[in-house]
Coordinates of C-alpha atoms and ligand atoms in Angstrom, one line a residue:
M1 CA 1.2 -13.2 -15.2
E2 CA 2.8 -16.7 -15.5
N3 CA 4.1 -18.8 -18.3
I4 CA 5.3 -16.0 -20.6
D5 CA 7.9 -16.6 -23.3
E6 CA 11.5 -15.3 -23.1
K7 CA 10.8 -12.5 -25.7
T8 CA 7.9 -11.1 -23.7
K9 CA 9.9 -11.4 -20.5
Q10 CA 12.6 -9.3 -22.1
E11 CA 10.2 -6.7 -23.4
N12 CA 8.6 -6.6 -19.9
Y13 CA 12.0 -6.2 -18.3
K14 CA 12.7 -3.2 -20.5
R15 CA 9.4 -1.6 -19.5
E16 CA 9.9 -2.4 -15.9
T17 CA 13.4 -1.0 -15.4
A18 CA 15.0 2.3 -16.2
I19 CA 18.0 4.5 -15.3
G20 CA 17.7 8.2 -15.0
K21 CA 20.4 10.6 -14.0
A22 CA 17.9 13.4 -13.3
G23 CA 14.5 11.9 -12.4
M24 CA 12.6 8.7 -12.2
V25 CA 8.9 7.6 -12.1
V26 CA 7.8 4.1 -11.3
T27 CA 4.1 3.0 -11.2
A28 CA 2.1 -0.1 -11.8
H29 CA 0.8 1.1 -15.2
P30 CA 2.6 2.6 -18.3
V31 CA 0.0 5.4 -18.7
A32 CA 0.4 6.6 -15.1
T33 CA 4.2 6.5 -15.5
Q34 CA 4.1 8.3 -18.8
I35 CA 1.9 11.1 -17.2
G36 CA 4.3 11.4 -14.2
E37 CA 7.3 11.6 -16.5
Q38 CA 5.6 14.3 -18.6
V39 CA 5.0 16.4 -15.5
L40 CA 8.6 16.1 -14.5
R41 CA 9.8 16.9 -18.0
E42 CA 7.7 20.0 -18.1
G43 CA 9.3 21.3 -15.0
G44 CA 7.1 19.9 -12.2
N45 CA 8.5 18.3 -9.1
A46 CA 8.0 15.0 -7.4
V47 CA 4.8 16.1 -5.6
D48 CA 3.3 17.5 -8.8
A49 CA 4.0 14.2 -10.6
A50 CA 2.6 12.2 -7.7
V51 CA -0.7 14.2 -7.8
A52 CA -1.0 13.7 -11.6
I53 CA -0.2 10.0 -11.2
Q54 CA -2.9 9.5 -8.6
F55 CA -5.5 10.9 -10.9
A56 CA -4.2 8.7 -13.8
L57 CA -4.3 5.5 -11.7
N58 CA -8.0 6.0 -11.1
I59 CA -8.3 5.7 -14.9
V60 CA -6.0 2.8 -15.5
E61 CA -6.3 0.9 -12.2
P62 CA -9.8 1.7 -11.1
M63 CA -10.1 -1.5 -9.1
M64 CA -7.1 -0.6 -7.0
T65 CA -7.3 3.1 -6.2
G66 CA -9.0 6.3 -6.9
I67 CA -10.6 9.5 -5.6
G68 CA -13.0 7.4 -3.6
G69 CA -10.2 6.0 -1.5
S70 CA -7.3 6.8 0.7
G71 CA -3.6 6.9 0.7
F72 CA -0.4 7.8 2.5
L73 CA 1.9 10.1 0.5
M74 CA 5.4 10.3 1.8
V75 CA 7.4 13.3 0.7
Y76 CA 11.1 13.8 1.2
D77 CA 12.2 17.4 0.7
A78 CA 15.8 17.4 -0.5
K79 CA 16.4 21.0 0.6
S80 CA 15.3 20.7 4.2
K81 CA 16.1 17.0 4.3
K82 CA 12.8 16.5 6.0
T83 CA 10.4 13.6 5.4
E84 CA 6.7 14.0 6.1
I85 CA 3.6 12.0 5.5
F86 CA 0.4 13.4 4.0
D87 CA -2.1 11.1 5.5
G88 CA -5.3 10.9 3.6
H89 CA -6.5 7.8 5.3
V90 CA -10.3 7.2 5.6
R91 CA -12.2 8.1 8.7
A92 CA -15.4 6.6 10.0
P93 CA -18.5 8.8 9.7
K94 CA -20.0 10.3 12.8
A95 CA -22.8 7.8 12.9
A96 CA -20.4 4.8 13.0
Y97 CA -20.3 2.6 16.2
P98 CA -18.2 -0.3 17.5
E99 CA -20.7 -3.0 16.7
L100 CA -20.9 -1.9 13.0
F101 CA -19.8 -5.3 11.6
Q102 CA -21.9 -7.5 13.9
D103 CA -25.4 -8.7 13.3
E104 CA -28.3 -8.4 15.7
N105 CA -27.1 -11.6 17.5
G106 CA -23.7 -10.1 18.1
E107 CA -22.2 -12.4 15.4
V108 CA -19.5 -11.0 13.1
I109 CA -21.1 -10.5 9.6
P110 CA -19.1 -12.6 7.1
F111 CA -16.4 -10.7 5.3
K112 CA -17.9 -11.0 1.8
E113 CA -21.1 -9.4 3.1
R114 CA -19.7 -6.7 5.4
S115 CA -17.2 -5.5 2.9
I116 CA -19.7 -4.6 0.1
K117 CA -22.1 -2.5 2.0
G118 CA -22.5 1.2 2.3
T119 CA -21.5 0.9 5.9
A120 CA -18.0 -0.3 4.8
V121 CA -17.2 3.0 3.1
G122 CA -14.8 5.3 4.9
I123 CA -14.7 9.0 4.3
P124 CA -12.3 9.2 1.3
G125 CA -9.1 11.2 2.1
I126 CA -6.8 10.9 -0.8
L127 CA -7.9 14.1 -2.6
K128 CA -7.5 16.2 0.6
A129 CA -4.0 14.8 1.2
M130 CA -2.9 15.4 -2.4
D131 CA -4.3 18.9 -2.3
E132 CA -2.4 19.7 1.0
A133 CA 0.8 18.1 -0.3
L134 CA 0.5 20.3 -3.4
D135 CA -0.1 23.4 -1.3
A136 CA 3.0 22.6 0.8
H137 CA 5.4 21.3 -1.9
G138 CA 3.9 21.6 -5.4
S139 CA 4.7 24.0 -8.1
K140 CA 1.8 23.5 -10.5
P141 CA -1.9 24.1 -10.2
L142 CA -4.1 21.1 -9.5
A143 CA -6.1 21.7 -12.7
D144 CA -3.0 21.3 -14.8
L145 CA -2.1 18.0 -13.1
I146 CA -5.6 16.6 -13.7
E147 CA -5.6 17.5 -17.4
P148 CA -3.5 14.6 -18.9
S149 CA -5.8 12.1 -17.2
I150 CA -8.9 13.6 -18.7
E151 CA -7.5 13.0 -22.1
F152 CA -6.9 9.3 -21.3
A153 CA -10.4 9.0 -19.8
E154 CA -12.1 10.6 -22.8
N155 CA -10.1 8.8 -25.5
G156 CA -10.0 5.5 -23.6
V157 CA -7.2 3.2 -22.5
P158 CA -6.8 -0.5 -23.6
V159 CA -7.8 -2.8 -20.8
N160 CA -4.9 -4.8 -19.5
W161 CA -4.7 -8.4 -18.1
V162 CA -4.5 -7.0 -14.5
L163 CA -8.0 -5.4 -14.8
C164 CA -9.3 -8.5 -16.7
D165 CA -8.0 -10.8 -13.9
A166 CA -9.6 -8.5 -11.3
L167 CA -12.9 -8.7 -13.1
K168 CA -12.7 -12.4 -13.3
N169 CA -11.8 -13.0 -9.7
F170 CA -13.8 -10.2 -8.0
E171 CA -16.9 -9.9 -10.1
Y172 CA -18.9 -10.7 -7.0
R173 CA -17.9 -7.3 -5.5
L174 CA -19.4 -5.2 -8.2
G175 CA -22.6 -3.3 -7.4
E176 CA -25.1 -2.6 -10.1
E177 CA -23.6 0.6 -11.5
A178 CA -20.1 -0.9 -11.5
R179 CA -21.4 -4.1 -13.1
N180 CA -23.1 -2.1 -15.9
F181 CA -19.9 -0.2 -16.4
F182 CA -17.2 -2.9 -16.3
M183 CA -19.4 -5.7 -17.7
P184 CA -21.8 -4.1 -20.3
E185 CA -24.6 -6.6 -21.2
G186 CA -23.1 -9.0 -18.7
K187 CA -19.8 -9.4 -20.6
A188 CA -16.6 -8.3 -18.9
Y189 CA -14.1 -6.2 -20.8
Q190 CA -11.3 -8.3 -22.5
V191 CA -7.6 -7.5 -22.9
G192 CA -7.2 -4.8 -25.5
D193 CA -10.7 -3.5 -25.4
I194 CA -10.8 0.3 -25.1
L195 CA -12.4 1.5 -21.9
V196 CA -13.6 5.1 -22.1
K197 CA -14.5 6.9 -18.9
E198 CA -16.7 9.8 -19.8
K199 CA -18.3 10.2 -16.4
L200 CA -15.0 10.2 -14.6
A201 CA -13.6 12.7 -17.1
N202 CA -16.6 14.9 -16.3
T203 CA -15.9 14.5 -12.5
Y204 CA -12.3 15.5 -13.2
R205 CA -13.5 18.6 -15.1
I206 CA -15.6 19.6 -12.0
L207 CA -12.5 19.2 -9.8
Q208 CA -10.5 21.2 -12.3
R209 CA -13.0 24.1 -12.1
E210 CA -13.9 24.0 -8.4
G211 CA -11.0 22.3 -6.7
V212 CA -11.3 19.4 -4.3
S213 CA -14.1 21.2 -2.3
A214 CA -16.5 20.0 -5.0
F215 CA -15.7 16.5 -3.7
Y216 CA -16.1 17.4 0.0
E217 CA -19.0 19.9 -0.2
G218 CA -20.3 20.3 -3.7
E219 CA -22.2 18.2 -6.3
I220 CA -19.8 15.3 -6.2
A221 CA -20.3 15.1 -2.4
E222 CA -24.1 14.9 -2.9
G223 CA -23.6 12.1 -5.4
I224 CA -21.4 10.1 -3.0
I225 CA -23.8 10.4 -0.1
S226 CA -26.9 9.4 -2.1
C227 CA -25.1 6.3 -3.4
I228 CA -23.9 5.3 0.1
K229 CA -27.3 5.8 1.6
E230 CA -28.9 3.7 -1.2
Q231 CA -26.5 0.9 -0.1
G232 CA -27.4 1.0 3.5
G233 CA -24.7 3.4 4.7
F234 CA -25.1 6.4 6.9
M235 CA -22.4 8.9 5.8
E236 CA -23.6 12.5 5.7
M237 CA -22.6 15.6 3.9
S238 CA -21.1 16.9 7.1
D239 CA -18.8 13.9 7.3
L240 CA -17.3 14.8 4.0
K241 CA -17.2 18.5 4.8
D242 CA -15.4 17.9 8.2
Y243 CA -12.9 15.4 6.9
K244 CA -9.3 16.3 7.9
A245 CA -6.1 15.0 6.4
T246 CA -3.1 15.2 8.7
V247 CA 0.6 15.8 8.0
D248 CA 2.5 13.4 10.2
E249 CA 6.1 12.7 11.2
P250 CA 7.2 9.4 9.8
M251 CA 8.2 6.3 11.8
V252 CA 11.9 6.2 12.0
G253 CA 14.2 3.3 13.0
T254 CA 17.6 1.9 12.2
Y255 CA 18.7 -1.3 10.5
K256 CA 22.4 -1.9 10.7
D257 CA 24.0 1.4 9.3
Y258 CA 20.8 2.4 7.6
K259 CA 18.0 4.7 8.7
V260 CA 14.6 3.4 7.8
V261 CA 11.8 6.0 7.4
S262 CA 8.3 4.7 6.9
S263 CA 4.6 5.3 7.6
M264 CA 3.3 6.3 11.0
A265 CA 0.1 5.2 12.8
P266 CA -2.7 4.9 11.9
S267 CA -0.7 2.8 9.5
A268 CA 1.0 -0.1 11.2
G269 CA 3.2 -0.5 8.2
G270 CA 6.2 1.5 9.3
F271 CA 6.2 0.1 12.8
T272 CA 5.9 -3.5 11.6
V273 CA 8.6 -3.1 8.8
I274 CA 11.0 -1.6 11.3
Q275 CA 10.2 -4.2 14.1
I276 CA 10.8 -7.1 11.7
L277 CA 14.1 -5.6 10.6
K278 CA 15.1 -4.9 14.2
I279 CA 14.4 -8.5 15.2
L280 CA 16.4 -9.8 12.3
E281 CA 19.4 -7.4 12.7
S282 CA 21.5 -9.4 15.1
F283 CA 21.0 -12.6 13.1
H284 CA 23.1 -11.2 10.3
L285 CA 21.2 -12.6 7.4
E286 CA 24.0 -11.8 5.0
Q287 CA 25.9 -14.8 6.3
Y288 CA 23.3 -17.1 4.7
D289 CA 22.5 -17.7 1.1
V290 CA 19.6 -15.6 -0.3
H291 CA 17.7 -18.9 -1.1
S292 CA 18.5 -20.7 2.1
W293 CA 16.1 -22.1 4.6
E294 CA 17.8 -20.0 7.3
K295 CA 16.8 -16.8 5.5
Y296 CA 13.2 -17.9 5.0
Y297 CA 13.0 -19.2 8.5
L298 CA 14.3 -16.1 10.2
I299 CA 12.0 -13.9 8.1
A300 CA 9.0 -16.1 8.8
E301 CA 9.5 -16.1 12.6
A302 CA 10.3 -12.3 12.7
M303 CA 7.2 -11.7 10.7
R304 CA 5.0 -13.8 13.0
L305 CA 6.4 -12.0 16.1
A306 CA 5.8 -8.5 14.6
F307 CA 2.4 -9.3 13.1
T308 CA 1.0 -10.5 16.5
D309 CA 2.2 -7.2 18.0
K310 CA 0.8 -5.2 15.1
K311 CA -2.6 -6.8 15.5
A312 CA -2.6 -6.2 19.3
F313 CA -1.1 -2.8 19.7
L314 CA -1.7 -0.5 16.7
A315 CA -4.6 1.9 16.3
D316 CA -5.4 5.5 15.4
P317 CA -3.1 7.5 17.7
E318 CA -5.8 10.2 17.9
F319 CA -7.8 7.7 19.9
A320 CA -5.4 5.8 22.0
E321 CA -1.8 6.2 23.2
L322 CA 0.2 3.5 21.5
P323 CA 3.1 1.6 23.2
L324 CA 5.4 2.4 20.4
K325 CA 8.3 3.2 22.7
G326 CA 7.9 -0.1 24.4
L327 CA 7.6 -2.0 21.1
M328 CA 10.9 -0.5 19.8
H329 CA 12.8 -0.8 23.1
D330 CA 16.0 -2.8 22.7
D331 CA 15.2 -5.0 25.7
Y332 CA 11.8 -5.7 24.3
I333 CA 13.2 -6.6 20.9
A334 CA 15.8 -8.9 22.6
E335 CA 12.9 -10.6 24.5
R336 CA 11.1 -11.2 21.2
R337 CA 14.2 -12.6 19.5
K338 CA 14.3 -15.4 22.1
F339 CA 11.4 -17.0 20.4
I340 CA 13.6 -17.8 17.4
N341 CA 15.1 -21.3 18.2
F342 CA 16.4 -22.5 14.8
K343 CA 14.8 -25.9 15.5
T344 CA 11.1 -25.8 15.1
R345 CA 8.3 -23.4 14.2
N346 CA 7.6 -21.8 17.5
N347 CA 4.0 -22.4 18.4
A348 CA 4.2 -20.2 21.5
I349 CA 4.5 -17.0 19.4
D350 CA 1.9 -14.5 20.5
F351 CA 1.9 -10.7 21.2
G352 CA 4.4 -9.6 23.8
N353 CA 4.2 -7.1 26.7
P354 CA 5.6 -3.8 25.5
W355 CA 3.8 -2.0 28.3
K356 CA 6.7 -3.0 30.5
Y357 CA 8.9 -0.7 28.6
D358 CA 6.4 2.1 28.1
S359 CA 4.5 4.5 30.3
V360 CA 1.3 4.6 28.4
K361 CA -1.9 3.1 29.7
Q362 CA -2.3 -0.7 29.1
R363 CA -5.3 -1.5 26.9
A364 CA -7.4 -4.7 26.3
V365 CA -6.4 -6.9 23.3
I366 CA -9.5 -8.5 21.8
P367 CA -9.0 -11.5 19.5
Q368 CA -10.4 -11.0 16.0
P369 CA -11.7 -13.4 13.4
N370 CA -9.2 -14.2 10.6
D371 CA -11.7 -14.1 7.8
E372 CA -10.5 -11.1 5.7
E373 CA -9.8 -11.5 2.1
R374 CA -6.5 -10.0 0.8
S375 CA -6.6 -6.4 -0.5
E376 CA -4.5 -5.5 -3.5
T377 CA -4.1 -1.8 -4.3
T378 CA -1.2 0.2 -5.7
H379 CA 2.1 1.9 -4.9
F380 CA 4.0 4.4 -7.0
T381 CA 7.1 6.5 -6.5
V382 CA 8.8 9.5 -8.0
R383 CA 12.2 11.2 -7.6
D384 CA 12.7 14.5 -9.3
R385 CA 15.9 16.2 -10.6
W386 CA 16.3 18.1 -7.4
G387 CA 16.3 14.9 -5.3
N388 CA 12.8 15.3 -3.8
I389 CA 10.9 12.0 -3.4
A390 CA 7.2 11.3 -3.4
A391 CA 6.2 7.7 -2.5
C392 CA 2.6 6.9 -2.2
T393 CA 0.5 3.8 -1.5
S394 CA -3.2 4.5 -2.3
T395 CA -6.2 2.3 -2.2
V396 CA -9.9 1.6 -2.4
E397 CA -9.0 -1.4 -0.2
H398 CA -10.3 -4.6 -1.8
P399 CA -10.5 -5.0 -5.6
F400 CA -13.2 -2.6 -6.7
G401 CA -13.5 -1.4 -3.1
S402 CA -17.0 -1.6 -1.7
G403 CA -18.2 -2.3 -5.3
I404 CA -20.2 0.9 -5.1
M405 CA -19.6 3.1 -8.1
V406 CA -20.9 6.7 -7.7
S407 CA -23.6 7.1 -10.2
D408 CA -23.0 9.9 -12.8
Y409 CA -19.4 10.4 -11.4
G410 CA -17.8 7.2 -12.5
F411 CA -15.5 6.2 -9.5
M412 CA -15.5 3.5 -7.0
L413 CA -15.9 3.9 -3.2
N414 CA -13.6 2.2 -0.8
N415 CA -14.5 -0.5 1.8
E416 CA -11.7 0.5 4.1
L417 CA -13.7 0.6 7.3
T418 CA -13.4 -3.2 7.2
D419 CA -9.8 -2.6 8.5
F420 CA -11.3 -1.8 11.9
D421 CA -11.8 -4.7 14.3
S422 CA -15.1 -6.4 13.7
V423 CA -15.2 -7.5 17.4
P424 CA -15.4 -4.3 19.6
G425 CA -13.5 -3.6 22.8
G426 CA -9.9 -3.2 21.5
M427 CA -8.0 -0.1 20.4
N428 CA -8.9 -0.6 16.8
E429 CA -12.7 -0.7 17.3
V430 CA -14.9 1.4 15.1
Q431 CA -15.5 4.9 16.5
P432 CA -16.7 8.1 14.8
N433 CA -14.1 10.1 13.0
K434 CA -11.5 7.4 13.7
R435 CA -9.1 5.9 11.1
P436 CA -8.7 2.1 10.9
V437 CA -5.3 0.5 11.1
S438 CA -3.6 0.3 7.7
C439 CA -0.6 -1.6 6.5
K440 CA 0.5 0.9 3.8
S441 CA 4.3 1.4 4.0
P442 CA 5.8 3.9 1.7
T443 CA 9.4 3.7 2.8
I444 CA 12.7 5.5 2.3
I445 CA 16.1 4.0 3.4
F446 CA 18.9 6.5 4.2
K447 CA 22.6 5.9 4.5
D448 CA 24.7 8.7 6.0
D449 CA 21.7 11.0 5.7
Q450 CA 21.3 10.4 2.0
P451 CA 18.3 8.6 0.6
I452 CA 19.5 5.4 -1.2
L453 CA 16.3 3.4 -1.7
T454 CA 12.6 4.2 -1.8
L455 CA 9.9 1.5 -2.1
G456 CA 6.4 0.3 -1.3
S457 CA 3.8 -2.2 -2.3
P458 CA 0.1 -2.9 -2.2
G459 CA -1.3 -6.1 -0.7
G460 CA -2.9 -5.4 2.7
P461 CA -0.7 -7.1 5.4
T462 CA 1.5 -8.6 2.8
I463 CA 2.7 -5.0 2.0
I464 CA 4.9 -5.3 5.0
S465 CA 6.5 -8.6 4.0
S466 CA 7.1 -7.4 0.4
V467 CA 8.8 -4.2 1.6
V468 CA 10.9 -6.0 4.2
Q469 CA 12.1 -8.8 1.9
T470 CA 13.0 -6.3 -0.9
I471 CA 15.0 -4.2 1.6
I472 CA 16.8 -7.3 2.9
N473 CA 17.6 -8.5 -0.7
V474 CA 19.1 -5.1 -1.5
L475 CA 20.9 -4.2 1.7
D476 CA 22.0 -7.7 3.0
F477 CA 22.3 -9.7 -0.2
N478 CA 23.5 -6.8 -2.4
M479 CA 21.1 -7.9 -5.1
D480 CA 20.3 -5.8 -8.1
L481 CA 17.1 -3.9 -7.4
K482 CA 15.0 -5.6 -10.1
A483 CA 16.3 -9.1 -9.0
A484 CA 15.5 -8.1 -5.4
I485 CA 11.9 -7.4 -6.3
E486 CA 11.5 -10.6 -8.3
E487 CA 13.1 -12.8 -5.7
P488 CA 10.3 -15.1 -4.5
R489 CA 8.7 -13.8 -1.3
I490 CA 6.9 -15.5 1.5
F491 CA 4.2 -14.2 3.9
T492 CA 3.1 -15.7 7.2
P493 CA 1.1 -13.5 9.5
M494 CA -0.6 -15.3 12.4
G495 CA -2.3 -18.4 11.1
P496 CA -0.4 -21.6 10.6
H497 CA 0.2 -21.2 6.8
I498 CA 3.0 -19.7 4.8
E499 CA 2.0 -18.1 1.5
W500 CA 4.7 -18.3 -1.0
E501 CA 5.7 -17.3 -4.5
A502 CA 6.6 -19.7 -7.2
G503 CA 10.4 -20.1 -7.6
I504 CA 11.2 -20.4 -3.9
D505 CA 14.0 -23.0 -3.3
M506 CA 12.3 -26.3 -2.9
N507 CA 15.0 -27.6 -0.5
S508 CA 14.5 -24.6 1.8
K509 CA 10.7 -25.1 1.6
G510 CA 11.1 -28.8 2.5
H511 CA 13.4 -27.9 5.4
L512 CA 10.9 -25.5 6.8
E513 CA 8.1 -28.1 6.4
G514 CA 10.3 -30.4 8.5
M515 CA 10.3 -27.7 11.1
G516 CA 6.5 -27.6 11.3
F517 CA 5.7 -24.8 8.9
V518 CA 2.8 -25.5 6.6
F519 CA 3.0 -24.1 3.1
N520 CA -0.2 -23.3 1.1
E521 CA -0.7 -25.9 -1.5
V522 CA -0.5 -23.5 -4.4
P523 CA 1.9 -20.5 -4.7
H524 CA 0.6 -17.1 -5.7
S525 CA 2.1 -13.7 -6.3
I526 CA 2.5 -11.5 -3.2
G527 CA 2.5 -7.8 -3.5
N528 CA 3.6 -5.5 -6.2
V529 CA 6.8 -3.5 -5.3
Q530 CA 7.7 -0.3 -7.0
A531 CA 11.1 1.1 -6.1
I532 CA 13.9 3.5 -6.9
Q533 CA 17.5 3.0 -5.9
I534 CA 19.7 6.1 -5.7
N535 CA 23.4 6.0 -6.3
P536 CA 24.8 8.2 -3.5
L537 CA 27.9 9.0 -5.5
D538 CA 26.2 10.8 -8.4
G539 CA 22.5 10.9 -7.4
S540 CA 21.4 8.9 -10.4
N541 CA 18.3 6.7 -10.1
Y542 CA 17.6 3.1 -10.9
G543 CA 13.8 2.4 -11.1
A544 CA 12.2 -1.0 -11.0
A545 CA 8.7 -2.2 -11.2
D546 CA 7.3 -5.6 -10.2
S547 CA 6.4 -8.1 -12.9
S548 CA 3.2 -9.0 -11.1
R549 CA 1.4 -6.2 -13.0
E550 CA 2.1 -4.1 -16.0
G551 CA 4.6 -1.9 -14.1
C552 CA 6.6 0.7 -15.8
A553 CA 9.7 2.7 -14.9
M554 CA 10.8 5.8 -16.8
G555 CA 14.0 7.8 -16.1
L556 CA 15.0 11.2 -17.1
D557 CA 18.4 12.7 -17.9
E558 CA 19.2 16.4 -17.8
T559 CA 19.0 16.5 -21.6
D560 CA 15.3 15.4 -21.5
Y561 CA 14.5 18.7 -19.8
Q562 CA 15.9 20.7 -22.7
M563 CA 13.7 19.1 -25.2
K564 CA 10.4 20.0 -23.6
S565 CA 7.4 18.4 -25.3
Ligands
LIG1 N1 -6.0 -2.7 3.7 C1 -4.9 -2.1 3.1 C2 -4.2 -1.1 4.1 O1 -3.5 -1.6 4.8 C3 -5.1 -1.5 1.8 C4 -3.8 -1.2 1.1 C5 -3.4 -2.3 0.2 O2 -3.9 -3.4 0.3 O3 -2.6 -2.0 -0.7 O4 -4.4 0.0 4.2

């Protein structure tokens, strides 16, 4: 949202930031935050709130996430001091095969086409992951956590500019059912229109009555399969029934005096965030100005080094041994740092040879086309009065996912199988029951064993750059959290271009151009960070949401719990 006046900016700032001595909820939409806050206020914990928020986001951000998608829910349990990840990432159906995204001549099917077919839909895992997290950590029944969303679905929620923009830009992705729903009589909903979701409310009622098994085996499952088959897919009832979420150890690394805990493969997010930070560590970013060319230069080259590795070496660890030890080895990181010359953009940057520092079997690296559109989904985070944290990035992949809305049940199906390699032969090729490589990076930073910051972002691969830059702004430049989120970000994965946000220092940009970096002509917003900073002295929370959506932070103090609603 650009060009807003000062008054609106201030109002937004008020909505987007909060202090809470005894709890905090930050999501990309006020209704979802309100629902999460209510769960906390009524005695629920961070995981209870996260589950309620996930259901709410399907109502208010249907283009970004929902029960037809996937997610990684990171849970920090304050009592045991343990962090684990409830991995509800999609899996490929049993009938999937490596050439799934190639045509009969062996050519890769163009992205726009391959991403809106029934074959792009992965087995949705978010509900199973949420259910398992609730079993392990929750204190409230699933049915109670669904209830507040049903009210919003039945009474309707005003459409915001984020949904309107998505309809404008991604109308082409909508299948027939979704088009009829979001664009009745061919006219897209406008800001302020009330969008009622009766079918989704009904689906939620079924889940309330029957639990998540209705989605994986019951009538909702039948609805899903028949829609996918109509759109050329081959998912079967048994695929849904056999879906397994996993509970994983997180990826752990260090940056200076901090411990960085983030997502584990099949998400490449944690690895790539940590590798970028490790490459940067010895350059001591804090010696430069936060707007300086040196900062942007170092981040750009570290990002390019880590992204080439990410693309080459990450995959579903159930299917291939990953050279993670090699990738994190100090000598390997030192080797990678040598590509940073402070003179020019290093055109020799490519993936390295982590196998040298690892004992796992070397695998082929197959070049992939760079034709994907950027996905934009959602991240939310909660900290409860006991200090537990739930941080979740969940998705239907691209805006409106595959464009397939499940008839009679009112939710979108993802297109997450497009995160597999489209050219087979590498570790991330399509295989039955396999999970594609993700970039989701729910992250917690610890100092002296205490969590001090939790954050995450949507944005496909840009997730990683948004998370890294926010971390650096807070830890190295001591910025206020909200300012750290708003500080203009860059993104440069593998191609020649740097994507950039408006507001970047023009002298720094010019300097980098002189070094051979090519900036996209037009800036655009990158990611959507939701974060909570924790004061280690008194345990209070500072929550901040990104202004690139209608984000909302709400804090709670102990007194809020006494005046139960
Ligand atoms: N393709 C993304 C992933 O890495 C979807 C998440 C997002 O864009 O927010 O899993």
